[in-house]
Tab-separated table of C-alpha atoms in Angstrom:
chain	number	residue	atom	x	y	z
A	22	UNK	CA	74.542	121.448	131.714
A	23	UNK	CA	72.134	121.854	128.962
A	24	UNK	CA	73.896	123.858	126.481
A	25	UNK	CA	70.907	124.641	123.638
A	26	UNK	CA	69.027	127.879	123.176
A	27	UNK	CA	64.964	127.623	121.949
A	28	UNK	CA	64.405	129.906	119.652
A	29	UNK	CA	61.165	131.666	120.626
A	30	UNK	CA	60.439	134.027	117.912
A	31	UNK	CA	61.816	135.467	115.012
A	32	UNK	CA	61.400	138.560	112.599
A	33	UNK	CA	63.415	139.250	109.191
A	34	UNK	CA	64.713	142.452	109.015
A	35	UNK	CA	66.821	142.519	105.805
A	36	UNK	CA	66.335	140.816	102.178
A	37	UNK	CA	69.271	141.177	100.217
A	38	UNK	CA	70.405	139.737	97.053
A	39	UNK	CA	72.175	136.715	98.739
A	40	UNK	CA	71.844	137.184	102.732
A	41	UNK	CA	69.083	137.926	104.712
A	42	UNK	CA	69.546	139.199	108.192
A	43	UNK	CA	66.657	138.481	111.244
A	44	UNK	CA	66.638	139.194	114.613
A	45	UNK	CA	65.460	136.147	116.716
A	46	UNK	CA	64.785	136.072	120.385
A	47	UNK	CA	65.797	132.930	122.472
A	48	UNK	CA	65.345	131.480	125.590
A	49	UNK	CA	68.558	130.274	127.605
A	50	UNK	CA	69.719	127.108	128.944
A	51	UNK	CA	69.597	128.886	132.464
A	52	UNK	CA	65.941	130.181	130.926
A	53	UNK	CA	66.538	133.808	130.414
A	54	UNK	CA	65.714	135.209	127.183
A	55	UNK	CA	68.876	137.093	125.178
A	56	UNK	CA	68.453	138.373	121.177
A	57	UNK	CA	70.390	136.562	118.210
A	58	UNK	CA	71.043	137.973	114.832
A	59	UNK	CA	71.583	135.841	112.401
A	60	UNK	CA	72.684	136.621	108.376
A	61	UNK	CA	71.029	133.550	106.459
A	62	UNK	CA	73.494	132.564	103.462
A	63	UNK	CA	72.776	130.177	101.111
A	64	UNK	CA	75.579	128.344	101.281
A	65	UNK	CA	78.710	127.950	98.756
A	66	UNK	CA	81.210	125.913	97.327
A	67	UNK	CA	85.258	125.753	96.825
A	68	UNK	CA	87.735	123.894	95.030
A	69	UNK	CA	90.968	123.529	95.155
A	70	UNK	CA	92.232	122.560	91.356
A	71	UNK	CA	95.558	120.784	91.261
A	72	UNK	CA	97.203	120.296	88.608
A	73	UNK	CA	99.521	117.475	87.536
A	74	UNK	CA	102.724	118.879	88.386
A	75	UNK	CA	101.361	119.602	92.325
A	76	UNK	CA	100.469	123.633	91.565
A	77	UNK	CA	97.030	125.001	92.145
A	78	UNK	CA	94.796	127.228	90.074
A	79	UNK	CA	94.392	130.239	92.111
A	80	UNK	CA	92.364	133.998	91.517
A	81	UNK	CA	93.173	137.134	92.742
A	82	UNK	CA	90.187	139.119	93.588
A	83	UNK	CA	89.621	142.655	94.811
A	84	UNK	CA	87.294	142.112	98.293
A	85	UNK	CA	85.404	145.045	99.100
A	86	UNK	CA	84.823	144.480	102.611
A	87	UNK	CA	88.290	145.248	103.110
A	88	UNK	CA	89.772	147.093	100.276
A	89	UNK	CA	92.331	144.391	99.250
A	90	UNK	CA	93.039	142.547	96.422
A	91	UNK	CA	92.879	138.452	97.574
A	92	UNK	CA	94.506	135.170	96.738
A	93	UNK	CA	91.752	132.663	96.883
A	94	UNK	CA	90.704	129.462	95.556
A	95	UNK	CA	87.845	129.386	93.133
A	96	UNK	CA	84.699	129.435	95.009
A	97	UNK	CA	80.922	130.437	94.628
A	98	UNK	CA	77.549	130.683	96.222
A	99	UNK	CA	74.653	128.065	95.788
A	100	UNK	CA	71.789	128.814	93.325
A	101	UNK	CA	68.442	127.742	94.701
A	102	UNK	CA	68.187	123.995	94.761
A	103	UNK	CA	71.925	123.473	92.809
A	104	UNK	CA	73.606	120.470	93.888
A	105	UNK	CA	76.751	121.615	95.017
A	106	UNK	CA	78.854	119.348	93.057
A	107	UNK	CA	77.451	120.656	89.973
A	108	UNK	CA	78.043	123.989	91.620
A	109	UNK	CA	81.834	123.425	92.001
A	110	UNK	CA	81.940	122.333	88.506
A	111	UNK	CA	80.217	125.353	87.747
A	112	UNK	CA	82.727	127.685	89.380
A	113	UNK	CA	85.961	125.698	88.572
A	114	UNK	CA	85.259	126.274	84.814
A	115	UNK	CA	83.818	129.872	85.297
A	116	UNK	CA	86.995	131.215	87.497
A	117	UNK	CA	89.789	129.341	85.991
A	118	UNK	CA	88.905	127.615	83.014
A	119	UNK	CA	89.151	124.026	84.430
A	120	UNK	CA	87.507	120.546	83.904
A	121	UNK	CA	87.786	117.953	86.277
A	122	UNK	CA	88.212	114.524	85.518
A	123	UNK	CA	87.831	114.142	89.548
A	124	UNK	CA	86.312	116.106	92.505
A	125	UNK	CA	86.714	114.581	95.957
A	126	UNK	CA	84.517	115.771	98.211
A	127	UNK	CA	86.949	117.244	101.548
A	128	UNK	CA	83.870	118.446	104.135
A	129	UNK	CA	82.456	121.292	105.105
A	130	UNK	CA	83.132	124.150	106.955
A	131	UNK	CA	81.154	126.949	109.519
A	132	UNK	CA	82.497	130.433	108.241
A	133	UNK	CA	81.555	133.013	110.624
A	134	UNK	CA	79.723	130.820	113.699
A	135	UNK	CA	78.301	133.588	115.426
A	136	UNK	CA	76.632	135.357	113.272
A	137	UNK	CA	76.172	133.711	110.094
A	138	UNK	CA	74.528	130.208	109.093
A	139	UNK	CA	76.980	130.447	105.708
A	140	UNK	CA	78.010	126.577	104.978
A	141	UNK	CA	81.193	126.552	102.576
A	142	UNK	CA	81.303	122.845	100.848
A	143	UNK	CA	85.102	121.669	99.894
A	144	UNK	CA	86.502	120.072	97.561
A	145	UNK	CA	90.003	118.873	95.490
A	146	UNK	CA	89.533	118.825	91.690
A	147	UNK	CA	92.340	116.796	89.947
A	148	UNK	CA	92.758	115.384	85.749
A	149	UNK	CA	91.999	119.382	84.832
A	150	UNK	CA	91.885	120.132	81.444
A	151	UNK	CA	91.537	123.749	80.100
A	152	UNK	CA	89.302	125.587	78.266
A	153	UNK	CA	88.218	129.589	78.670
A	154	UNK	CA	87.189	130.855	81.539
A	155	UNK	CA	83.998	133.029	81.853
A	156	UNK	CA	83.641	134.986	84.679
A	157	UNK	CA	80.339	136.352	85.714
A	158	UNK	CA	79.678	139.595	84.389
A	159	UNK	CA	80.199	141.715	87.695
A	160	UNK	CA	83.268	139.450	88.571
A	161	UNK	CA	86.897	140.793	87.547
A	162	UNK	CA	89.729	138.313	88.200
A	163	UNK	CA	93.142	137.336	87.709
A	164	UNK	CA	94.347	133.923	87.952
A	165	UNK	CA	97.279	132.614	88.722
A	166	UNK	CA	98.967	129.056	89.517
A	167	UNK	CA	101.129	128.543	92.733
A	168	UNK	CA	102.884	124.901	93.687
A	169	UNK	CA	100.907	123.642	96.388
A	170	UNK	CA	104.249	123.662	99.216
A	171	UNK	CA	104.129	127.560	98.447
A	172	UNK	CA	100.543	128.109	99.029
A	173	UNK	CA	101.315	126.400	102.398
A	174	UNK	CA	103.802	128.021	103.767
A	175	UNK	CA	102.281	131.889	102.199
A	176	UNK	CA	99.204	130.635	104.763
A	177	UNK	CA	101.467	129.799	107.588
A	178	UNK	CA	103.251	133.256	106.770
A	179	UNK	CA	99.951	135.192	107.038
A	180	UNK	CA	99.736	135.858	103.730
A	181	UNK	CA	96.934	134.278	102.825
A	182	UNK	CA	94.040	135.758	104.486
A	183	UNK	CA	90.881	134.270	103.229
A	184	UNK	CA	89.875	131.280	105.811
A	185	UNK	CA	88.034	129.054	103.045
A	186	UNK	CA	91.458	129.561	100.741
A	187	UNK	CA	93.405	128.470	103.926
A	188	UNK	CA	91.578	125.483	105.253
A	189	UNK	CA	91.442	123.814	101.621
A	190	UNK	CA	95.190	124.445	100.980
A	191	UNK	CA	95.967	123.013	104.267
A	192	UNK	CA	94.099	120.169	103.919
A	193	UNK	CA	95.089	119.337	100.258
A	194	UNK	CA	98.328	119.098	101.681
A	195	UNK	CA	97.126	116.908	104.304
A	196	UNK	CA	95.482	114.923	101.544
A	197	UNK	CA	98.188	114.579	98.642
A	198	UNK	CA	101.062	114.524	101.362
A	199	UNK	CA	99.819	112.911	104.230
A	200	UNK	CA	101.360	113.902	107.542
């Protein structure tokens, strides 16, 4: 069975400061038509700083969406046309204050398939040295550094909610540790 959908028209119905939301109308592998929205994103980065004694630089961060206060890894949205290795430089030093002597590139990852086209790049930053952080001006964060064998076992507690956060400590593990 042919499992694609051909998009047969689209209209933009919402240009914010970093998503943009359109309503598109497809036809169906079985050839009915059905209505998509999509939120266009333009994509981010995230890094998962180690340092040499097998912690990782972490920020709390108050979410809105949901009214809590997060543990994440530092992480940031694409600029128009920014590489996003010089983006995760970018962040690392912003958020926590970091330089990397080496990022290694981990993947990519699909945040929210249905509905959003949002493309999260990953990656391990090791050799850190320190300098001050500078968060952007609307951004208010705390940071914080957690051995990497805690950070997995708080996400296979639960208590680490944010899926990019999760997926990068996981596989860090997976990385530094092997099986």
């Amino acid at each position: 069975m042919e499992l694609y959908e051909k998009k047969l028209s689209s209209k933009q119905i919402f240009d914010g400061k970093i998503v943009k939301l359109f309503v598109d109308t497809v036809e169906l592998p079985n050839g009915q038509e059905a209505t998509r929205e999509i939120v266009r994103h333009p994509g981010a980065v995230c890094v998962i700083p180690i340092t040499e004694d097998g912690s990782v630089i972490m920020v709390k961060q108050f979410r809105y969406p949901f009214g809590e206060v997060l543990l994440e890894i530092p992480a940031g949205k694409l600029e128009p046309g920014e590489d996003p290795l010089e983006a995760v430089k970018r962040e690392l030093e912003e958020e926590s204050g970091a330089v990397a002597g080496k990022i290694t590139h981990l993947g990519e990852i699909y945040t929210t398939v249905a509905i959003f086209d949002e493309k999260i790049q990953l990656y391990i930053a090791t050799d850190l040295t320190f300098i001050n952080s500078h968060p952007d001006e609307d951004e208010f964060l705390e940071v914080t550094k957690i051995p990497l064998k805690t950070l997995v076992k708080m996400v296979m507690d639960g208590e680490i909610k944010d899926s990019k956060t999760q997926i990068a400590i996981l596989k860090a593990e997976k990385y530094f540790f092997g099986e």
